[in-house]
Amino acid sequence: MHRRKFLKNSTLGSVAILGTAPLISCAETETKTAGNIRPDGPVAICTWDFGNATDKAWSVLRAGGTALDAAEQGVMVEEADPENQTVGLGGRPDRDGFVTLDACIMDSQSNCGAVMGLEGYVHAVSVARRVMEKTPHVILVGDGASQFASEQGFSRTDLLTAKSRKEWVEWKKTSEYAPVINIENHDTIGMLTLDANGDLAGACTTSGMAYKLRGRVGDSPVIGAGLYVDPEVGAATATGMGEEVVRTVGSFLIVELMRQGKSPEEACREGVLRIMKKNAGRTDFQIGFIALNTLGETGGYCIQPGFSYRQYDSKGHRNTPVESYLKS
Ligand code: ASP
């Protein structure tokens, strides 16, 4: 259990900054055909070990679908999975027992949409996409976001599963108010895609920090913080302590570092280390970024001490999880 291990070790003061490219699930093209607009073909990567999500994104890209469709449909897999308690249905609730979702989506033309504190709708990313495509706005929050989802024909669902409810009830018995970043193996899903046309897109969706204060919004639905896409450079998305990512406009920073010539991995590393530098002495939080540039190169960096991530081979097949990290 990686995050718990991190927190535990941190308490003991034994963890410095650790990790390298540890948090990517990716799928890459199997062919390189001369004459294509993008000879290197499509790419899909996502945070953590969400292999089913990249499988889905890959199937969309492989069938000639757009980067935007692939990113949306990829993260929807996790939103619909009640076993994933960090995203969508089954997400852990806030302190008061409400499951509130944050999500955003962005395309290669700098179109973007977001929802914050959405309640009662599984596919926050799709509501965010409707905000982008059907309104002149970028962000809808709370009741307004729910009203919009209903008007757009999304069906209402109780997102609090028996499992998440039971854990929350237990948490209330013993905890003082101390929300934690999603507790178990998996987290916010951020996905970055590049299609055969050379268009980039990204999506990010989460139930946010477990047992957060009601109304708390993290980085995930904030364009520039949780996600950023720039067609001239590339795209980045974040996971971890949202407050720290917002403070540094993290994903925008990663894209700007790539613009200055850094590789995706170098950019992610510098972004993480910059945040850690501002928080010298703190060991109670985690930050990770993944990035994809216009050449289809990918990278990621996390302060996680050991991380199991899933890679794909050159045919787009998933391999077994790979354990990979470096001690600094
Ligand atoms: N970044 C998310 C948030 O702060 C949580 C996470 O990635 O674990 O809401």
Short mmCIF file of C-alpha atoms and ligand atoms in Angstrom, two decimals:
data_model
loop_
_atom_site.label_atom_id
_atom_site.label_comp_id
_atom_site.label_asym_id
_atom_site.label_seq_id
_atom_site.Cartn_x
_atom_site.Cartn_y
_atom_site.Cartn_z
CA MET A 1 0.00 0.00 0.00
CA HIS A 2 1.95 2.89 -1.28
CA ARG A 3 0.36 6.02 0.08
CA ARG A 4 -0.13 4.58 3.54
CA LYS A 5 3.46 3.44 3.49
CA PHE A 6 4.53 6.92 2.50
CA LEU A 7 2.58 8.55 5.31
CA LYS A 8 3.78 6.01 7.81
CA ASN A 9 7.38 6.38 6.79
CA SER A 10 7.04 10.12 6.78
CA THR A 11 5.90 10.10 10.36
CA LEU A 12 9.10 8.31 11.18
CA GLY A 13 11.01 10.98 9.37
CA SER A 14 12.64 8.46 7.11
CA VAL A 15 11.40 9.64 3.75
CA ALA A 16 13.16 12.19 1.68
CA ILE A 17 12.14 13.04 -1.86
CA LEU A 18 11.88 9.83 -3.78
CA GLY A 19 10.70 8.58 -7.12
CA THR A 20 11.12 8.68 -10.82
CA ALA A 21 8.54 8.41 -13.56
CA PRO A 22 6.52 6.27 -11.25
CA LEU A 23 2.95 6.96 -12.05
CA ILE A 24 2.10 6.28 -15.61
CA SER A 25 -0.18 3.84 -17.30
CA CYS A 26 0.41 4.25 -20.98
CA ALA A 27 -0.48 2.93 -24.38
CA GLU A 28 1.51 3.69 -27.47
CA THR A 29 1.11 3.05 -31.13
CA GLU A 30 2.17 -0.21 -32.71
CA THR A 31 3.10 1.17 -36.11
CA LYS A 32 5.13 4.03 -37.45
CA THR A 33 3.82 4.80 -40.88
CA ALA A 34 5.66 7.27 -43.06
CA GLY A 35 3.36 9.91 -44.42
CA ASN A 36 1.00 10.04 -41.46
CA ILE A 37 0.47 13.45 -40.01
CA ARG A 38 1.80 12.01 -36.78
CA PRO A 39 4.25 9.27 -37.68
CA ASP A 40 4.54 8.25 -34.06
CA GLY A 41 0.82 7.69 -33.73
CA PRO A 42 -1.47 8.13 -30.79
CA VAL A 43 -0.60 7.97 -27.10
CA ALA A 44 -2.66 7.70 -23.94
CA ILE A 45 -1.29 7.92 -20.42
CA CYS A 46 -2.93 8.29 -17.05
CA THR A 47 -2.01 8.70 -13.43
CA TRP A 48 -1.64 5.62 -11.25
CA ASP A 49 -2.40 2.04 -12.15
CA PHE A 50 -5.64 2.58 -13.99
CA GLY A 51 -4.99 0.11 -16.76
CA ASN A 52 -8.65 -0.31 -17.66
CA ALA A 53 -8.90 3.42 -18.28
CA THR A 54 -5.93 3.51 -20.64
CA ASP A 55 -7.25 0.37 -22.33
CA LYS A 56 -10.44 2.27 -23.06
CA ALA A 57 -8.66 5.40 -24.23
CA TRP A 58 -6.42 3.28 -26.40
CA SER A 59 -9.38 1.53 -28.01
CA VAL A 60 -10.87 4.91 -28.89
CA LEU A 61 -7.59 6.15 -30.38
CA ARG A 62 -6.94 2.92 -32.20
CA ALA A 63 -10.31 3.17 -33.89
CA GLY A 64 -9.37 6.64 -35.15
CA GLY A 65 -11.17 8.52 -32.38
CA THR A 66 -10.19 11.96 -31.17
CA ALA A 67 -7.90 12.73 -28.27
CA LEU A 68 -10.81 14.44 -26.55
CA ASP A 69 -13.12 11.41 -26.81
CA ALA A 70 -10.32 9.13 -25.68
CA ALA A 71 -9.51 11.21 -22.60
CA GLU A 72 -13.17 11.52 -21.61
CA GLN A 73 -14.04 7.87 -22.19
CA GLY A 74 -10.86 6.70 -20.50
CA VAL A 75 -11.50 8.46 -17.21
CA MET A 76 -15.20 7.52 -17.31
CA VAL A 77 -14.13 3.92 -16.68
CA GLU A 78 -12.87 4.88 -13.24
CA GLU A 79 -15.78 7.20 -12.52
CA ALA A 80 -18.15 4.26 -13.03
CA ASP A 81 -16.17 1.82 -10.88
CA PRO A 82 -17.67 1.67 -7.37
CA GLU A 83 -14.54 -0.08 -6.11
CA ASN A 84 -12.46 2.99 -6.87
CA GLN A 85 -13.07 5.15 -3.81
CA THR A 86 -11.27 8.19 -5.13
CA VAL A 87 -13.27 8.95 -8.24
CA GLY A 88 -16.96 9.11 -9.18
CA LEU A 89 -19.35 6.44 -7.93
CA GLY A 90 -18.16 5.09 -4.58
CA GLY A 91 -15.83 8.04 -3.95
CA ARG A 92 -15.15 8.82 -0.32
CA PRO A 93 -17.42 11.54 1.01
CA ASP A 94 -16.62 14.85 2.63
CA ARG A 95 -16.62 15.31 6.40
CA ASP A 96 -20.40 15.59 6.38
CA GLY A 97 -21.02 12.49 4.29
CA PHE A 98 -21.58 14.06 0.86
CA VAL A 99 -19.73 12.71 -2.17
CA THR A 100 -18.73 15.75 -4.21
CA LEU A 101 -16.93 15.43 -7.51
CA ASP A 102 -14.45 17.73 -9.23
CA ALA A 103 -13.49 17.33 -12.89
CA CYS A 104 -12.21 19.18 -15.90
CA ILE A 105 -11.42 18.57 -19.55
CA MET A 106 -9.37 20.49 -22.11
CA ASP A 107 -8.69 20.17 -25.82
CA SER A 108 -6.05 21.29 -28.26
CA GLN A 109 -7.82 24.54 -29.04
CA SER A 110 -7.71 25.66 -25.40
CA ASN A 111 -11.39 24.91 -25.02
CA CYS A 112 -12.05 23.77 -21.50
CA GLY A 113 -14.81 23.00 -19.04
CA ALA A 114 -15.00 22.13 -15.37
CA VAL A 115 -17.36 21.21 -12.58
CA MET A 116 -16.62 21.65 -8.91
CA GLY A 117 -18.49 20.10 -6.01
CA LEU A 118 -20.86 18.21 -8.30
CA GLU A 119 -23.23 15.94 -6.37
CA GLY A 120 -25.39 13.10 -7.65
CA TYR A 121 -23.88 12.50 -11.11
CA VAL A 122 -21.35 9.79 -11.82
CA HIS A 123 -19.70 11.21 -14.91
CA ALA A 124 -18.41 14.54 -13.74
CA VAL A 125 -16.00 14.64 -16.68
CA SER A 126 -18.87 14.45 -19.16
CA VAL A 127 -20.72 17.24 -17.38
CA ALA A 128 -17.48 19.24 -17.60
CA ARG A 129 -17.35 18.52 -21.31
CA ARG A 130 -20.91 19.79 -21.72
CA VAL A 131 -19.95 22.96 -19.86
CA MET A 132 -17.17 23.36 -22.42
CA GLU A 133 -19.29 22.59 -25.44
CA LYS A 134 -22.74 23.88 -24.56
CA THR A 135 -22.16 27.00 -22.50
CA PRO A 136 -20.12 30.18 -22.86
CA HIS A 137 -18.58 29.40 -19.46
CA VAL A 138 -15.67 27.35 -18.18
CA ILE A 139 -16.72 26.38 -14.64
CA LEU A 140 -19.98 25.46 -12.94
CA VAL A 141 -20.10 24.71 -9.21
CA GLY A 142 -22.31 22.97 -6.66
CA ASP A 143 -26.05 23.16 -7.12
CA GLY A 144 -25.67 25.02 -10.40
CA ALA A 145 -23.51 22.23 -11.77
CA SER A 146 -26.07 19.63 -10.67
CA GLN A 147 -28.92 21.63 -12.20
CA PHE A 148 -26.99 21.87 -15.45
CA ALA A 149 -26.27 18.13 -15.42
CA SER A 150 -29.96 17.42 -14.98
CA GLU A 151 -30.89 19.83 -17.77
CA GLN A 152 -28.40 18.07 -20.02
CA GLY A 153 -30.12 14.76 -19.41
CA PHE A 154 -27.62 13.08 -17.09
CA SER A 155 -29.31 10.75 -14.65
CA ARG A 156 -29.07 11.31 -10.95
CA THR A 157 -27.41 8.63 -8.81
CA ASP A 158 -26.55 8.27 -5.15
CA LEU A 159 -22.76 8.18 -5.25
CA LEU A 160 -22.23 7.07 -1.65
CA THR A 161 -21.81 3.30 -1.67
CA ALA A 162 -22.33 1.16 1.43
CA LYS A 163 -18.58 0.57 1.65
CA SER A 164 -17.63 4.26 1.55
CA ARG A 165 -20.45 5.11 3.96
CA LYS A 166 -19.32 2.48 6.44
CA GLU A 167 -15.73 3.73 6.35
CA TRP A 168 -16.89 7.30 6.82
CA VAL A 169 -19.00 6.31 9.83
CA GLU A 170 -15.95 4.57 11.30
CA TRP A 171 -13.76 7.58 10.58
CA LYS A 172 -16.17 9.84 12.41
CA LYS A 173 -15.98 7.71 15.54
CA THR A 174 -12.28 8.15 16.03
CA SER A 175 -11.00 11.07 13.99
CA GLU A 176 -10.43 14.60 14.87
CA TYR A 177 -10.89 16.73 11.78
CA ALA A 178 -7.91 15.77 9.64
CA PRO A 179 -8.82 15.10 6.04
CA VAL A 180 -6.42 12.94 4.13
CA ILE A 181 -5.52 12.76 0.50
CA ASN A 182 -7.13 9.65 -0.94
CA ILE A 183 -5.99 6.91 1.26
CA GLU A 184 -5.38 3.75 -0.68
CA ASN A 185 -3.49 2.62 -3.78
CA HIS A 186 -5.18 4.76 -6.30
CA ASP A 187 -6.08 8.37 -6.65
CA THR A 188 -7.40 11.05 -8.87
CA ILE A 189 -7.31 10.01 -12.47
CA GLY A 190 -5.71 12.44 -14.87
CA MET A 191 -5.42 11.32 -18.47
CA LEU A 192 -3.48 12.84 -21.37
CA THR A 193 -4.00 11.80 -24.97
CA LEU A 194 -2.54 12.50 -28.39
CA ASP A 195 -4.48 11.33 -31.43
CA ALA A 196 -3.39 10.39 -34.94
CA ASN A 197 -4.17 13.91 -36.07
CA GLY A 198 -1.66 15.34 -33.64
CA ASP A 199 -4.34 16.80 -31.39
CA LEU A 200 -3.81 16.70 -27.65
CA ALA A 201 -6.43 16.53 -24.93
CA GLY A 202 -6.67 15.90 -21.21
CA ALA A 203 -9.19 15.08 -18.53
CA CYS A 204 -8.98 14.96 -14.77
CA THR A 205 -11.63 13.71 -12.34
CA THR A 206 -11.75 13.00 -8.60
CA SER A 207 -13.83 12.84 -5.48
CA GLY A 208 -11.02 14.84 -3.92
CA MET A 209 -9.54 14.66 -0.49
CA ALA A 210 -11.35 12.09 1.65
CA TYR A 211 -13.42 13.66 4.47
CA LYS A 212 -12.61 17.17 3.29
CA LEU A 213 -14.48 20.17 4.60
CA ARG A 214 -17.76 20.62 2.80
CA GLY A 215 -17.16 22.94 -0.14
CA ARG A 216 -13.45 22.21 -0.41
CA VAL A 217 -12.18 22.12 -4.00
CA GLY A 218 -8.72 20.84 -4.87
CA ASP A 219 -6.59 21.23 -7.96
CA SER A 220 -8.24 18.62 -10.15
CA PRO A 221 -10.96 20.80 -11.74
CA VAL A 222 -8.77 23.92 -11.88
CA ILE A 223 -7.43 24.52 -15.37
CA GLY A 224 -3.70 25.19 -15.08
CA ALA A 225 -3.45 23.41 -11.73
CA GLY A 226 -4.89 19.90 -12.14
CA LEU A 227 -4.69 19.89 -15.93
CA TYR A 228 -3.29 21.95 -18.76
CA VAL A 229 -3.06 21.39 -22.51
CA ASP A 230 -1.10 23.57 -24.89
CA PRO A 231 -1.09 22.47 -28.54
CA GLU A 232 2.33 24.04 -29.15
CA VAL A 233 4.04 22.20 -26.32
CA GLY A 234 2.15 19.39 -24.62
CA ALA A 235 -0.05 18.59 -21.68
CA ALA A 236 0.26 17.82 -17.98
CA THR A 237 -1.96 16.64 -15.16
CA ALA A 238 -1.50 16.32 -11.41
CA THR A 239 -2.39 14.11 -8.49
CA GLY A 240 -1.77 14.49 -4.79
CA MET A 241 -2.30 17.35 -2.38
CA GLY A 242 -4.43 19.73 -4.41
CA GLU A 243 -3.75 22.77 -2.26
CA GLU A 244 -0.05 22.61 -3.10
CA VAL A 245 -0.73 22.09 -6.80
CA VAL A 246 -3.06 25.09 -6.91
CA ARG A 247 -0.49 27.26 -5.13
CA THR A 248 2.04 26.57 -7.87
CA VAL A 249 -0.37 26.37 -10.83
CA GLY A 250 1.26 23.00 -11.23
CA SER A 251 0.19 21.65 -14.60
CA PHE A 252 0.71 24.98 -16.31
CA LEU A 253 4.16 25.07 -14.76
CA ILE A 254 5.00 21.63 -16.17
CA VAL A 255 3.90 22.69 -19.66
CA GLU A 256 5.94 25.89 -19.42
CA LEU A 257 9.00 23.90 -18.30
CA MET A 258 8.56 21.68 -21.36
CA ARG A 259 8.30 24.83 -23.49
CA GLN A 260 11.70 25.82 -22.14
CA GLY A 261 13.13 22.56 -23.47
CA LYS A 262 12.74 20.10 -20.63
CA SER A 263 11.60 16.57 -21.34
CA PRO A 264 8.25 15.56 -19.82
CA GLU A 265 10.02 13.71 -17.03
CA GLU A 266 12.46 16.54 -16.31
CA ALA A 267 9.58 19.01 -16.23
CA CYS A 268 7.55 16.85 -13.83
CA ARG A 269 10.55 16.36 -11.59
CA GLU A 270 11.29 20.06 -11.41
CA GLY A 271 7.63 20.80 -10.69
CA VAL A 272 7.51 18.31 -7.82
CA LEU A 273 10.83 19.47 -6.38
CA ARG A 274 9.77 23.10 -6.56
CA ILE A 275 6.73 22.29 -4.48
CA MET A 276 8.80 20.31 -2.02
CA LYS A 277 11.25 23.19 -1.70
CA LYS A 278 8.44 25.51 -0.71
CA ASN A 279 7.45 22.96 1.93
CA ALA A 280 10.82 22.10 3.39
CA GLY A 281 10.41 19.93 6.44
CA ARG A 282 6.88 18.79 5.63
CA THR A 283 6.45 15.12 4.96
CA ASP A 284 2.71 14.83 5.21
CA PHE A 285 1.73 15.17 1.61
CA GLN A 286 2.32 13.77 -1.84
CA ILE A 287 2.46 15.32 -5.29
CA GLY A 288 2.74 13.67 -8.69
CA PHE A 289 2.62 14.95 -12.25
CA ILE A 290 2.54 13.19 -15.59
CA ALA A 291 3.19 14.91 -18.90
CA LEU A 292 3.01 14.30 -22.64
CA ASN A 293 4.60 16.48 -25.29
CA THR A 294 3.62 17.06 -28.90
CA LEU A 295 6.22 14.49 -30.03
CA GLY A 296 4.39 11.85 -28.04
CA GLU A 297 7.12 11.64 -25.38
CA THR A 298 5.83 10.95 -21.88
CA GLY A 299 7.11 11.25 -18.35
CA GLY A 300 6.08 11.53 -14.75
CA TYR A 301 7.44 12.18 -11.31
CA CYS A 302 6.16 11.56 -7.84
CA ILE A 303 7.52 11.70 -4.33
CA GLN A 304 6.15 8.24 -3.68
CA PRO A 305 8.61 5.78 -2.11
CA GLY A 306 7.93 2.87 -4.42
CA PHE A 307 5.18 2.77 -6.94
CA SER A 308 3.61 0.03 -8.95
CA TYR A 309 2.58 1.24 -12.34
CA ARG A 310 1.36 -0.42 -15.45
CA GLN A 311 3.14 -0.11 -18.75
CA TYR A 312 2.09 -1.07 -22.22
CA ASP A 313 4.25 -2.68 -24.81
CA SER A 314 4.69 -1.29 -28.29
CA LYS A 315 1.58 -3.10 -29.45
CA GLY A 316 -0.56 -1.37 -26.93
CA HIS A 317 -0.84 -4.43 -24.71
CA ARG A 318 -0.74 -4.03 -20.99
CA ASN A 319 2.19 -5.57 -19.19
CA THR A 320 2.28 -6.49 -15.55
CA PRO A 321 2.75 -3.66 -13.08
CA VAL A 322 6.31 -2.43 -12.74
CA GLU A 323 7.78 -1.40 -9.44
CA SER A 324 10.04 1.58 -9.97
CA TYR A 325 11.51 4.32 -7.88
CA LEU A 326 14.80 5.89 -7.05
CA LYS A 327 16.05 7.20 -3.78
CA SER A 328 17.24 10.75 -4.10
N1 ASP B 1 -5.55 16.19 -6.22
C1 ASP B 1 -6.76 15.72 -5.57
C2 ASP B 1 -7.31 16.80 -4.71
O1 ASP B 1 -6.55 17.51 -4.08
C3 ASP B 1 -6.61 14.49 -4.77
C4 ASP B 1 -5.65 13.44 -5.20
O2 ASP B 1 -5.10 13.48 -6.28
O3 ASP B 1 -5.42 12.53 -4.41
O4 ASP B 1 -8.52 16.89 -4.60
#
